[in-house]
PDB file of C-alpha atoms (C1' of nucleotides) in Angstrom:
ATOM      1  CA  MET A   1     -14.748  12.387   1.049  1.00 75.00           C
ATOM      2  CA  PRO A   2     -11.626  10.250   1.778  1.00 89.00           C
ATOM      3  CA  GLU A   3      -8.732  12.276   0.252  1.00 93.00           C
ATOM      4  CA  LEU A   4      -4.955  11.484   1.275  1.00 95.00           C
ATOM      5  CA  PRO A   5      -5.284  12.402   5.117  1.00 95.00           C
ATOM      6  CA  GLU A   6      -8.306  10.090   5.403  1.00 94.00           C
ATOM      7  CA  ALA A   7      -6.866   7.090   3.343  1.00 95.00           C
ATOM      8  CA  GLU A   8      -3.478   7.668   5.624  1.00 95.00           C
ATOM      9  CA  THR A   9      -5.814   7.350   8.380  1.00 95.00           C
ATOM     10  CA  ILE A  10      -8.078   4.301   7.800  1.00 95.00           C
ATOM     11  CA  ALA A  11      -4.910   2.491   6.618  1.00 96.00           C
ATOM     12  CA  ARG A  12      -3.153   3.241  10.153  1.00 95.00           C
ATOM     13  CA  THR A  13      -6.186   2.482  12.396  1.00 95.00           C
ATOM     14  CA  LEU A  14      -7.197  -0.666  10.165  1.00 96.00           C
ATOM     15  CA  PHE A  15      -3.742  -2.405  10.917  1.00 97.00           C
ATOM     16  CA  PRO A  16      -4.170  -3.403  14.316  1.00 97.00           C
ATOM     17  CA  HIS A  17      -7.707  -4.863  13.800  1.00 96.00           C
ATOM     18  CA  ILE A  18      -6.291  -7.184  10.844  1.00 97.00           C
ATOM     19  CA  ALA A  19      -2.722  -7.833  11.781  1.00 97.00           C
ATOM     20  CA  ASN A  20      -1.639 -11.417  10.702  1.00 96.00           C
ATOM     21  CA  CYS A  21      -5.133 -12.391   9.897  1.00 97.00           C
ATOM     22  CA  ILE A  22      -5.809 -15.178   7.271  1.00 97.00           C
ATOM     23  CA  PHE A  23      -8.648 -14.316   4.672  1.00 97.00           C
ATOM     24  CA  GLU A  24     -10.982 -17.153   4.772  1.00 97.00           C
ATOM     25  CA  SER A  25     -14.125 -15.991   2.325  1.00 97.00           C
ATOM     26  CA  ALA A  26     -15.568 -13.159   0.934  1.00 96.00           C
ATOM     27  CA  VAL A  27     -18.988 -12.031  -0.117  1.00 96.00           C
ATOM     28  CA  LEU A  28     -19.670  -9.325  -2.756  1.00 95.00           C
ATOM     29  CA  LEU A  29     -22.922  -7.556  -2.576  1.00 94.00           C
ATOM     30  CA  ARG A  30     -22.789  -5.615  -5.443  1.00 93.00           C
ATOM     31  CA  GLN A  31     -21.007  -6.341  -8.414  1.00 92.00           C
ATOM     32  CA  LYS A  32     -20.214  -2.990  -9.727  1.00 92.00           C
ATOM     33  CA  SER A  33     -18.456  -2.126  -6.478  1.00 94.00           C
ATOM     34  CA  LEU A  34     -15.588  -4.763  -7.724  1.00 95.00           C
ATOM     35  CA  HIS A  35     -13.125  -3.017 -10.126  1.00 94.00           C
ATOM     36  CA  PRO A  36     -13.232  -4.638 -13.552  1.00 91.00           C
ATOM     37  CA  LEU A  37      -9.664  -5.332 -13.514  1.00 92.00           C
ATOM     38  CA  SER A  38      -9.759  -7.131 -10.028  1.00 94.00           C
ATOM     39  CA  MET A  39      -9.478 -11.192  -9.794  1.00 94.00           C
ATOM     40  CA  SER A  40     -12.397 -12.892  -8.018  1.00 95.00           C
ATOM     41  CA  LEU A  41     -12.519 -11.920  -4.179  1.00 95.00           C
ATOM     42  CA  ASP A  42     -12.544 -15.633  -3.488  1.00 95.00           C
ATOM     43  CA  LYS A  43      -8.908 -15.616  -4.695  1.00 94.00           C
ATOM     44  CA  ALA A  44      -8.201 -13.794  -1.153  1.00 95.00           C
ATOM     45  CA  ALA A  45      -8.702 -17.075   0.916  1.00 95.00           C
ATOM     46  CA  GLY A  46      -5.920 -18.305   2.270  1.00 94.00           C
ATOM     47  CA  LEU A  47      -4.021 -15.034   2.050  1.00 95.00           C
ATOM     48  CA  LYS A  48      -2.300 -13.566   5.100  1.00 95.00           C
ATOM     49  CA  VAL A  49      -2.452  -9.515   6.101  1.00 97.00           C
ATOM     50  CA  ALA A  50       1.086  -8.621   5.875  1.00 95.00           C
ATOM     51  CA  GLY A  51       0.369  -4.727   6.357  1.00 96.00           C
ATOM     52  CA  THR A  52      -1.485  -1.611   5.410  1.00 97.00           C
ATOM     53  CA  ARG A  53      -0.757   1.255   3.432  1.00 96.00           C
ATOM     54  CA  ARG A  54      -2.116   4.110   1.399  1.00 95.00           C
ATOM     55  CA  ARG A  55      -1.010   5.312  -2.299  1.00 96.00           C
ATOM     56  CA  GLY A  56      -2.745   8.645  -2.848  1.00 95.00           C
ATOM     57  CA  LYS A  57      -6.327   8.125  -1.876  1.00 95.00           C
ATOM     58  CA  LEU A  58      -6.170   4.550  -2.240  1.00 96.00           C
ATOM     59  CA  VAL A  59      -5.988   2.276   1.012  1.00 96.00           C
ATOM     60  CA  ILE A  60      -4.105  -0.950   0.286  1.00 96.00           C
ATOM     61  CA  ILE A  61      -3.931  -4.162   2.260  1.00 97.00           C
ATOM     62  CA  ASP A  62      -0.842  -5.949   1.376  1.00 96.00           C
ATOM     63  CA  LEU A  63      -1.253  -9.992   1.436  1.00 95.00           C
ATOM     64  CA  ASP A  64       1.347 -12.708   1.512  1.00 91.00           C
ATOM     65  CA  ASP A  65       0.291 -15.962  -0.190  1.00 86.00           C
ATOM     66  CA  LEU A  66       1.810 -18.482   2.245  1.00 79.00           C
ATOM     67  CA  SER A  67       0.782 -21.673   0.155  1.00 77.00           C
ATOM     68  CA  SER A  68       2.527 -20.321  -2.957  1.00 66.00           C
ATOM     69  CA  SER A  69       6.133 -20.882  -3.498  1.00 58.00           C
ATOM     70  CA  CYS A  70       6.623 -18.251  -6.141  1.00 57.00           C
ATOM     71  CA  LEU A  71       5.951 -15.970  -3.813  1.00 64.00           C
ATOM     72  CA  LEU A  72       3.224 -13.547  -5.408  1.00 76.00           C
ATOM     73  CA  PRO A  73       2.335 -10.683  -3.501  1.00 86.00           C
ATOM     74  CA  LYS A  74      -1.244  -9.769  -3.670  1.00 93.00           C
ATOM     75  CA  MET A  75      -2.831  -6.708  -2.421  1.00 95.00           C
ATOM     76  CA  LEU A  76      -6.901  -5.591  -1.494  1.00 96.00           C
ATOM     77  CA  VAL A  77      -7.028  -2.179  -2.849  1.00 96.00           C
ATOM     78  CA  PHE A  78     -10.216   0.101  -1.723  1.00 96.00           C
ATOM     79  CA  HIS A  79     -11.014   2.939  -3.872  1.00 95.00           C
ATOM     80  CA  LEU A  80     -12.987   4.799  -1.204  1.00 94.00           C
ATOM     81  CA  ARG A  81     -14.282   7.783  -3.778  1.00 90.00           C
ATOM     82  CA  MET A  82     -17.050   9.686  -2.023  1.00 87.00           C
ATOM     83  CA  THR A  83     -18.259   7.447   1.114  1.00 91.00           C
ATOM     84  CA  GLY A  84     -16.236   4.210   1.169  1.00 93.00           C
ATOM     85  CA  ARG A  85     -15.396   2.661   4.326  1.00 94.00           C
ATOM     86  CA  VAL A  86     -13.364   0.004   5.332  1.00 95.00           C
ATOM     87  CA  PHE A  87     -13.721  -1.302   9.109  1.00 95.00           C
ATOM     88  CA  ALA A  88     -13.140  -4.816  10.761  1.00 95.00           C
ATOM     89  CA  LYS A  89     -15.806  -5.947  13.222  1.00 95.00           C
ATOM     90  CA  ASP A  90     -16.667  -9.108  15.233  1.00 94.00           C
ATOM     91  CA  GLU A  91     -17.780 -12.101  13.555  1.00 94.00           C
ATOM     92  CA  SER A  92     -21.602 -11.371  14.523  1.00 95.00           C
ATOM     93  CA  TRP A  93     -21.801  -7.735  13.087  1.00 94.00           C
ATOM     94  CA  PRO A  94     -24.423  -7.712  10.323  1.00 93.00           C
ATOM     95  CA  SER A  95     -23.978  -6.110   7.121  1.00 90.00           C
ATOM     96  CA  CYS A  96     -26.093  -3.110   6.096  1.00 91.00           C
ATOM     97  CA  SER A  97     -27.794  -2.085   3.113  1.00 90.00           C
ATOM     98  CA  HIS A  98     -24.547  -0.014   2.293  1.00 92.00           C
ATOM     99  CA  THR A  99     -22.361  -2.909   2.627  1.00 94.00           C
ATOM    100  CA  ARG A 100     -20.715  -3.731  -0.513  1.00 95.00           C
ATOM    101  CA  CYS A 101     -18.683  -6.665   0.325  1.00 95.00           C
ATOM    102  CA  PHE A 102     -17.116  -8.263   3.396  1.00 96.00           C
ATOM    103  CA  PHE A 103     -14.466 -10.681   4.104  1.00 97.00           C
ATOM    104  CA  SER A 104     -14.051 -13.391   7.024  1.00 97.00           C
ATOM    105  CA  LEU A 105     -10.847 -13.300   8.732  1.00 98.00           C
ATOM    106  CA  LEU A 106      -9.252 -15.612  10.804  1.00 98.00           C
ATOM    107  CA  ARG A 107      -6.889 -13.987  13.791  1.00 97.00           C
ATOM    108  CA  PRO A 108      -4.014 -15.772  14.887  1.00 94.00           C
ATOM    109  CA  SER A 109      -6.024 -16.238  18.163  1.00 95.00           C
ATOM    110  CA  GLY A 110      -8.568 -18.414  16.415  1.00 96.00           C
ATOM    111  CA  GLU A 111     -11.047 -15.585  16.659  1.00 97.00           C
ATOM    112  CA  ARG A 112     -12.872 -14.859  13.722  1.00 98.00           C
ATOM    113  CA  ILE A 113     -13.739 -11.336  12.475  1.00 97.00           C
ATOM    114  CA  LYS A 114     -15.194  -9.298   9.335  1.00 96.00           C
ATOM    115  CA  LEU A 115     -13.848  -7.027   7.351  1.00 96.00           C
ATOM    116  CA  PHE A 116     -16.283  -4.544   5.727  1.00 96.00           C
ATOM    117  CA  PHE A 117     -16.246  -2.308   2.746  1.00 95.00           C
ATOM    118  CA  ASP A 118     -19.479  -0.098   2.924  1.00 94.00           C
ATOM    119  CA  ASP A 119     -20.050   2.636   0.502  1.00 93.00           C
ATOM    120  CA  ILE A 120     -23.350   4.901   0.863  1.00 91.00           C
ATOM    121  CA  ARG A 121     -23.200   6.177  -2.878  1.00 89.00           C
ATOM    122  CA  ALA A 122     -21.979   3.231  -4.389  1.00 91.00           C
ATOM    123  CA  PHE A 123     -19.122   5.292  -6.046  1.00 92.00           C
ATOM    124  CA  GLY A 124     -16.091   3.500  -4.460  1.00 94.00           C
ATOM    125  CA  GLN A 125     -14.349  -0.066  -5.517  1.00 95.00           C
ATOM    126  CA  ILE A 126     -12.442  -3.058  -4.565  1.00 96.00           C
ATOM    127  CA  MET A 127      -9.742  -4.868  -6.389  1.00 96.00           C
ATOM    128  CA  LEU A 128      -7.989  -8.034  -5.638  1.00 96.00           C
ATOM    129  CA  THR A 129      -4.820  -7.765  -7.512  1.00 95.00           C
ATOM    130  CA  THR A 130      -1.358  -8.276  -7.648  1.00 93.00           C
ATOM    131  CA  LYS A 131       1.908  -5.846  -7.883  1.00 88.00           C
ATOM    132  CA  LYS A 132       2.106  -6.841 -11.591  1.00 88.00           C
ATOM    133  CA  MET A 133      -1.387  -6.965 -12.626  1.00 90.00           C
ATOM    134  CA  ILE A 134      -1.997  -3.274 -11.356  1.00 93.00           C
ATOM    135  CA  GLU A 135       0.192  -1.723 -13.626  1.00 90.00           C
ATOM    136  CA  ASN A 136      -2.516  -2.647 -16.202  1.00 88.00           C
ATOM    137  CA  TRP A 137      -4.370  -0.070 -14.453  1.00 92.00           C
ATOM    138  CA  LYS A 138      -4.284   3.398 -16.179  1.00 92.00           C
ATOM    139  CA  PHE A 139      -5.076   5.132 -12.848  1.00 93.00           C
ATOM    140  CA  TRP A 140      -2.619   3.343 -11.094  1.00 95.00           C
ATOM    141  CA  LYS A 141       0.066   3.852 -13.751  1.00 92.00           C
ATOM    142  CA  GLU A 142      -0.349   7.471 -14.256  1.00 93.00           C
ATOM    143  CA  LEU A 143      -0.832   8.276 -10.737  1.00 94.00           C
ATOM    144  CA  GLY A 144       1.359  11.127  -9.925  1.00 95.00           C
ATOM    145  CA  PRO A 145       4.176  11.350  -7.125  1.00 95.00           C
ATOM    146  CA  GLU A 146       3.088  11.326  -3.324  1.00 96.00           C
ATOM    147  CA  PRO A 147       3.119  14.959  -1.882  1.00 96.00           C
ATOM    148  CA  PHE A 148       5.557  14.037   0.751  1.00 96.00           C
ATOM    149  CA  GLU A 149       8.287  12.450  -1.859  1.00 96.00           C
ATOM    150  CA  THR A 150       8.122  14.820  -4.094  1.00 96.00           C
ATOM    151  CA  ASP A 151      10.336  17.994  -4.864  1.00 95.00           C
ATOM    152  CA  LEU A 152       9.922  21.290  -6.037  1.00 96.00           C
ATOM    153  CA  LYS A 153      11.417  20.452  -9.701  1.00 95.00           C
ATOM    154  CA  THR A 154       9.056  17.869 -10.466  1.00 95.00           C
ATOM    155  CA  PHE A 155       5.658  19.836  -8.784  1.00 95.00           C
ATOM    156  CA  LYS A 156       6.751  22.729 -10.986  1.00 95.00           C
ATOM    157  CA  ASN A 157       6.982  20.949 -14.152  1.00 94.00           C
ATOM    158  CA  ALA A 158       3.517  19.040 -13.089  1.00 94.00           C
ATOM    159  CA  ILE A 159       2.013  22.358 -12.927  1.00 94.00           C
ATOM    160  CA  LYS A 160       1.516  23.394 -16.282  1.00 92.00           C
ATOM    161  CA  GLY A 161      -1.062  24.151 -19.232  1.00 91.00           C
ATOM    162  CA  GLY A 162      -4.037  26.340 -19.330  1.00 90.00           C
ATOM    163  CA  ARG A 163      -6.316  24.998 -17.029  1.00 92.00           C
ATOM    164  CA  PRO A 164      -7.125  26.270 -13.825  1.00 93.00           C
ATOM    165  CA  VAL A 165      -4.609  25.677 -11.133  1.00 95.00           C
ATOM    166  CA  LYS A 166      -7.084  24.098  -9.225  1.00 94.00           C
ATOM    167  CA  THR A 167      -8.285  21.625 -11.600  1.00 94.00           C
ATOM    168  CA  VAL A 168      -4.500  20.588 -12.239  1.00 95.00           C
ATOM    169  CA  LEU A 169      -3.618  20.249  -8.684  1.00 95.00           C
ATOM    170  CA  MET A 170      -7.005  17.921  -8.223  1.00 94.00           C
ATOM    171  CA  ASP A 171      -5.814  15.831 -11.253  1.00 94.00           C
ATOM    172  CA  GLN A 172      -4.228  12.515  -9.849  1.00 94.00           C
ATOM    173  CA  LYS A 173      -1.451  12.629 -12.532  1.00 94.00           C
ATOM    174  CA  THR A 174       0.030  16.101 -11.091  1.00 95.00           C
ATOM    175  CA  ILE A 175       0.212  15.036  -7.590  1.00 95.00           C
ATOM    176  CA  ALA A 176      -1.726  11.813  -5.438  1.00 95.00           C
ATOM    177  CA  GLY A 177      -4.179  12.278  -2.898  1.00 95.00           C
ATOM    178  CA  ILE A 178      -5.435  16.181  -3.431  1.00 95.00           C
ATOM    179  CA  GLY A 179      -9.222  16.246  -3.332  1.00 93.00           C
ATOM    180  CA  ASN A 180     -11.363  19.349  -3.453  1.00 93.00           C
ATOM    181  CA  ILE A 181     -11.064  20.087   0.238  1.00 93.00           C
ATOM    182  CA  TYR A 182      -7.234  20.136   0.396  1.00 94.00           C
ATOM    183  CA  ALA A 183      -6.879  21.704  -2.832  1.00 95.00           C
ATOM    184  CA  ASP A 184      -9.239  24.742  -1.591  1.00 94.00           C
ATOM    185  CA  GLU A 185      -7.471  24.925   1.532  1.00 95.00           C
ATOM    186  CA  SER A 186      -3.947  24.559   0.085  1.00 96.00           C
ATOM    187  CA  LEU A 187      -4.559  27.334  -2.380  1.00 95.00           C
ATOM    188  CA  PHE A 188      -5.780  29.661   0.164  1.00 95.00           C
ATOM    189  CA  CYS A 189      -2.742  29.034   2.413  1.00 96.00           C
ATOM    190  CA  ALA A 190      -0.574  29.624  -0.548  1.00 96.00           C
ATOM    191  CA  GLY A 191      -2.610  32.926  -1.488  1.00 96.00           C
ATOM    192  CA  ILE A 192      -2.938  31.734  -5.459  1.00 96.00           C
ATOM    193  CA  ASN A 193      -6.428  32.192  -7.024  1.00 95.00           C
ATOM    194  CA  PRO A 194      -7.829  28.655  -8.006  1.00 94.00           C
ATOM    195  CA  LYS A 195      -8.928  30.086 -11.411  1.00 93.00           C
ATOM    196  CA  ARG A 196      -5.249  31.295 -12.437  1.00 93.00           C
ATOM    197  CA  PRO A 197      -4.087  29.327 -15.134  1.00 93.00           C
ATOM    198  CA  ALA A 198      -1.615  26.288 -14.044  1.00 94.00           C
ATOM    199  CA  ASP A 199       1.254  27.905 -16.298  1.00 93.00           C
ATOM    200  CA  SER A 200       0.971  31.633 -15.082  1.00 94.00           C
ATOM    201  CA  ILE A 201       2.001  30.051 -11.562  1.00 95.00           C
ATOM    202  CA  THR A 202       5.624  31.369 -10.864  1.00 95.00           C
ATOM    203  CA  GLU A 203       8.521  29.045  -9.632  1.00 95.00           C
ATOM    204  CA  LEU A 204       8.065  30.693  -6.101  1.00 96.00           C
ATOM    205  CA  GLU A 205       4.331  30.294  -6.108  1.00 96.00           C
ATOM    206  CA  ALA A 206       5.050  26.588  -6.965  1.00 96.00           C
ATOM    207  CA  GLN A 207       7.556  26.539  -3.850  1.00 97.00           C
ATOM    208  CA  LYS A 208       4.884  28.059  -1.770  1.00 96.00           C
ATOM    209  CA  LEU A 209       1.998  26.033  -2.963  1.00 96.00           C
ATOM    210  CA  LEU A 210       3.919  22.691  -2.408  1.00 96.00           C
ATOM    211  CA  THR A 211       4.881  24.034   0.994  1.00 97.00           C
ATOM    212  CA  SER A 212       1.198  24.795   1.860  1.00 96.00           C
ATOM    213  CA  ILE A 213       0.049  21.516   0.457  1.00 96.00           C
ATOM    214  CA  GLN A 214       2.809  19.771   2.506  1.00 96.00           C
ATOM    215  CA  ALA A 215       1.678  21.575   5.960  1.00 96.00           C
ATOM    216  CA  ILE A 216      -2.096  21.059   5.383  1.00 95.00           C
ATOM    217  CA  LEU A 217      -1.800  17.377   4.568  1.00 95.00           C
ATOM    218  CA  LYS A 218       0.445  16.804   7.762  1.00 96.00           C
ATOM    219  CA  LYS A 219      -2.062  19.120   9.846  1.00 95.00           C
ATOM    220  CA  SER A 220      -5.036  17.081   9.000  1.00 95.00           C
ATOM    221  CA  ILE A 221      -3.427  13.714   9.373  1.00 95.00           C
ATOM    222  CA  SER A 222      -2.215  14.771  12.735  1.00 95.00           C
ATOM    223  CA  GLU A 223      -6.097  15.544  13.241  1.00 94.00           C
ATOM    224  CA  CYS A 224      -6.984  11.840  11.701  1.00 93.00           C
ATOM    225  CA  GLY A 225      -8.442  13.854   8.856  1.00 92.00           C
ATOM    226  CA  SER A 226     -11.638  15.803   8.086  1.00 91.00           C
ATOM    227  CA  SER A 227     -15.226  14.453   8.652  1.00 88.00           C
ATOM    228  CA  ILE A 228     -18.206  16.652   6.620  1.00 82.00           C
ATOM    229  CA  ARG A 229     -20.659  13.950   6.976  1.00 74.00           C
ATOM    230  CA  ASP A 230     -19.498  10.460   6.370  1.00 78.00           C
ATOM    231  CA  TYR A 231     -16.026   9.659   6.708  1.00 87.00           C
ATOM    232  CA  LEU A 232     -14.956   7.766   9.603  1.00 91.00           C
ATOM    233  CA  ASP A 233     -11.600   5.736  10.496  1.00 91.00           C
ATOM    234  CA  ALA A 234     -11.339   2.178  10.489  1.00 91.00           C
ATOM    235  CA  ASN A 235     -12.436   2.629  14.487  1.00 91.00           C
ATOM    236  CA  GLY A 236     -15.360   4.355  13.655  1.00 89.00           C
ATOM    237  CA  ASN A 237     -13.803   7.676  15.048  1.00 90.00           C
ATOM    238  CA  ALA A 238     -14.349  10.892  13.220  1.00 91.00           C
ATOM    239  CA  GLY A 239     -11.358  13.372  12.153  1.00 92.00           C
ATOM    240  CA  ALA A 240     -11.066  16.694  13.647  1.00 92.00           C
ATOM    241  CA  PHE A 241      -9.390  18.625  10.762  1.00 92.00           C
ATOM    242  CA  GLN A 242     -12.708  20.318   9.618  1.00 91.00           C
ATOM    243  CA  ASN A 243     -12.571  22.316  12.725  1.00 91.00           C
ATOM    244  CA  PHE A 244      -9.367  23.991  10.787  1.00 93.00           C
ATOM    245  CA  PHE A 245     -10.849  24.594   7.364  1.00 94.00           C
ATOM    246  CA  SER A 246     -10.118  28.410   6.230  1.00 94.00           C
ATOM    247  CA  VAL A 247     -12.407  28.233   3.051  1.00 94.00           C
ATOM    248  CA  TYR A 248     -13.801  24.884   2.331  1.00 93.00           C
ATOM    249  CA  GLY A 249     -17.748  24.806   2.773  1.00 90.00           C
ATOM    250  CA  LYS A 250     -17.556  28.759   4.195  1.00 91.00           C
ATOM    251  CA  GLY A 251     -18.437  30.742   0.960  1.00 91.00           C
ATOM    252  CA  GLY A 252     -20.394  33.844   2.202  1.00 90.00           C
ATOM    253  CA  LYS A 253     -18.321  34.110   5.144  1.00 91.00           C
ATOM    254  CA  ASN A 254     -15.833  36.168   6.239  1.00 93.00           C
ATOM    255  CA  CYS A 255     -11.918  35.607   5.239  1.00 94.00           C
ATOM    256  CA  ILE A 256     -10.249  34.895   8.604  1.00 94.00           C
ATOM    257  CA  LYS A 257      -7.005  36.682   7.231  1.00 96.00           C
ATOM    258  CA  CYS A 258      -8.524  39.788   5.888  1.00 96.00           C
ATOM    259  CA  GLY A 259     -12.227  39.565   6.568  1.00 95.00           C
ATOM    260  CA  ALA A 260     -13.529  39.758   3.126  1.00 94.00           C
ATOM    261  CA  ILE A 261     -16.779  37.934   2.020  1.00 92.00           C
ATOM    262  CA  LEU A 262     -15.390  34.494   1.122  1.00 93.00           C
ATOM    263  CA  GLN A 263     -16.386  33.757  -2.752  1.00 92.00           C
ATOM    264  CA  LYS A 264     -18.016  30.574  -3.913  1.00 91.00           C
ATOM    265  CA  THR A 265     -17.830  29.341  -7.415  1.00 91.00           C
ATOM    266  CA  LYS A 266     -17.463  26.348  -9.388  1.00 91.00           C
ATOM    267  CA  ILE A 267     -14.090  25.127 -11.091  1.00 92.00           C
ATOM    268  CA  ASN A 268     -14.470  22.018 -13.579  1.00 90.00           C
ATOM    269  CA  GLY A 269     -18.061  21.380 -11.839  1.00 87.00           C
ATOM    270  CA  ARG A 270     -16.652  21.168  -8.160  1.00 91.00           C
ATOM    271  CA  ALA A 271     -17.364  23.782  -5.491  1.00 91.00           C
ATOM    272  CA  THR A 272     -14.844  26.204  -5.036  1.00 93.00           C
ATOM    273  CA  VAL A 273     -14.386  28.694  -1.800  1.00 93.00           C
ATOM    274  CA  PHE A 274     -11.873  31.223  -2.018  1.00 94.00           C
ATOM    275  CA  CYS A 275     -10.653  34.948  -0.828  1.00 95.00           C
ATOM    276  CA  SER A 276     -10.652  37.202  -3.817  1.00 93.00           C
ATOM    277  CA  ASN A 277      -8.658  39.780  -1.897  1.00 95.00           C
ATOM    278  CA  CYS A 278      -6.110  37.551  -0.463  1.00 95.00           C
ATOM    279  CA  GLN A 279      -5.701  34.886  -3.540  1.00 96.00           C
ATOM    280  CA  ASN A 280      -4.386  36.367  -6.487  1.00 93.00           C
TER     281      ASN A 280
ATOM    282  C1'  DT B   1     -10.497  20.600 -22.682  1.00 88.13           C
ATOM    283  C1'  DC B   2     -14.977  20.476 -21.143  1.00 88.13           C
ATOM    284  C1'  DC B   3     -19.279  17.958 -19.897  1.00 88.13           C
ATOM    285  C1'  DT B   4     -22.153  14.179 -18.300  1.00 88.13           C
ATOM    286  C1'  DC B   5     -22.650  10.094 -15.732  1.00 88.13           C
ATOM    287  C1'  DC B   6     -22.560   7.437 -11.839  1.00 88.13           C
ATOM    288  C1'  DC B   7     -24.791   7.230  -6.733  1.00 88.13           C
ATOM    289  C1'  DT B   8     -27.812   8.588  -2.250  1.00 88.13           C
ATOM    290  C1'  DG B   9     -28.740  10.989   1.628  1.00 88.13           C
ATOM    291  C1'  DT B  10     -29.205  15.719   3.065  1.00 88.13           C
ATOM    292  C1'  DT B  11     -30.916  20.152   2.534  1.00 88.13           C
ATOM    293  C1'  DC B  12     -33.358  23.573   0.449  1.00 88.13           C
TER     294       DC B  12
ATOM    295  C1'  DG C   1     -39.402  17.284  -5.448  1.00 88.13           C
ATOM    296  C1'  DA C   2     -35.192  19.458  -7.262  1.00 88.13           C
ATOM    297  C1'  DA C   3     -30.859  20.668  -6.146  1.00 88.13           C
ATOM    298  C1'  DC C   4     -26.490  19.606  -4.251  1.00 88.13           C
ATOM    299  C1'  DA C   5     -22.351  17.067  -2.491  1.00 88.13           C
ATOM    300  C1'  DG C   6     -17.943  15.158  -5.839  1.00 88.13           C
ATOM    301  C1'  DG C   7     -13.454  11.342  -8.148  1.00 88.13           C
ATOM    302  C1'  DG C   8     -12.892   9.712 -12.399  1.00 88.13           C
ATOM    303  C1'  DA C   9     -14.132   7.251 -16.594  1.00 88.13           C
ATOM    304  C1'  DG C  10     -15.662   8.310 -20.915  1.00 88.13           C
ATOM    305  C1'  DG C  11     -17.531  10.938 -24.678  1.00 88.13           C
ATOM    306  C1'  DA C  12     -18.337  15.345 -27.512  1.00 88.13           C
TER     307       DA C  12
END
DNA sequence: TCCTCCCTGTTC
DNA sequence: GAACAGGGAGGA
């Protein structure tokens, strides 16, 4: 389940494979995997890979239009949702039943490669867009600040309302890139009960929570993300942060801090694990 | 503000 | 063969 650290790892590991490549053609195998606001993937032809990056959980390939005099930068945006994967392989690599689209790319060396977007559960979507067009996307426009670029005041102001603090954390408008894994882990690290109404969080707790989020995301990025079942980076390697989980997927086991049995519950329809002793 | 739906592979 | 995993859209 790619969240921020996994998207970051994919963006980093993908770039060496496709640096300076020119897009030649696209094959879309599942129409619904194309975002409704996307332009036709054929429009990628002739564009050159300028870089790869991440925004929240989104993986982005920046593209330069070499032919256009008005230099209108385009970008290919991947929303990986649960099981999306982006990776490059040599030309002979076959698509599989989970391949949603693939591109043919030309390397500066003249070698031809393929860029795949595979997605088992088919929740993910791909979008070819421009910096201007993407502003029409409500999700993009409302996306909260990056966890490493925000400050306490902004964060505290976003933690508001009577919803459970975990729900607010996972709301991409609050802060970008936090999903179920990192919400549970951050709340445990900060000693905050995930069911607490967001507006009951004190300034001190918000401070602790933001620090925890940043520390956990940083650690996970350094471990190349978490691989629960499906996630692999652009090189096909698994992450290792799952070996550092304190609570996620550990309901019924003992708390690593106090030894109490970790509670498993559902918040907003999402599996949630916490320690009722350590998290108040 | 909460619930359902979209998906498919894995586990019970 | 049902339950479960879950991000985000959309509807109640």
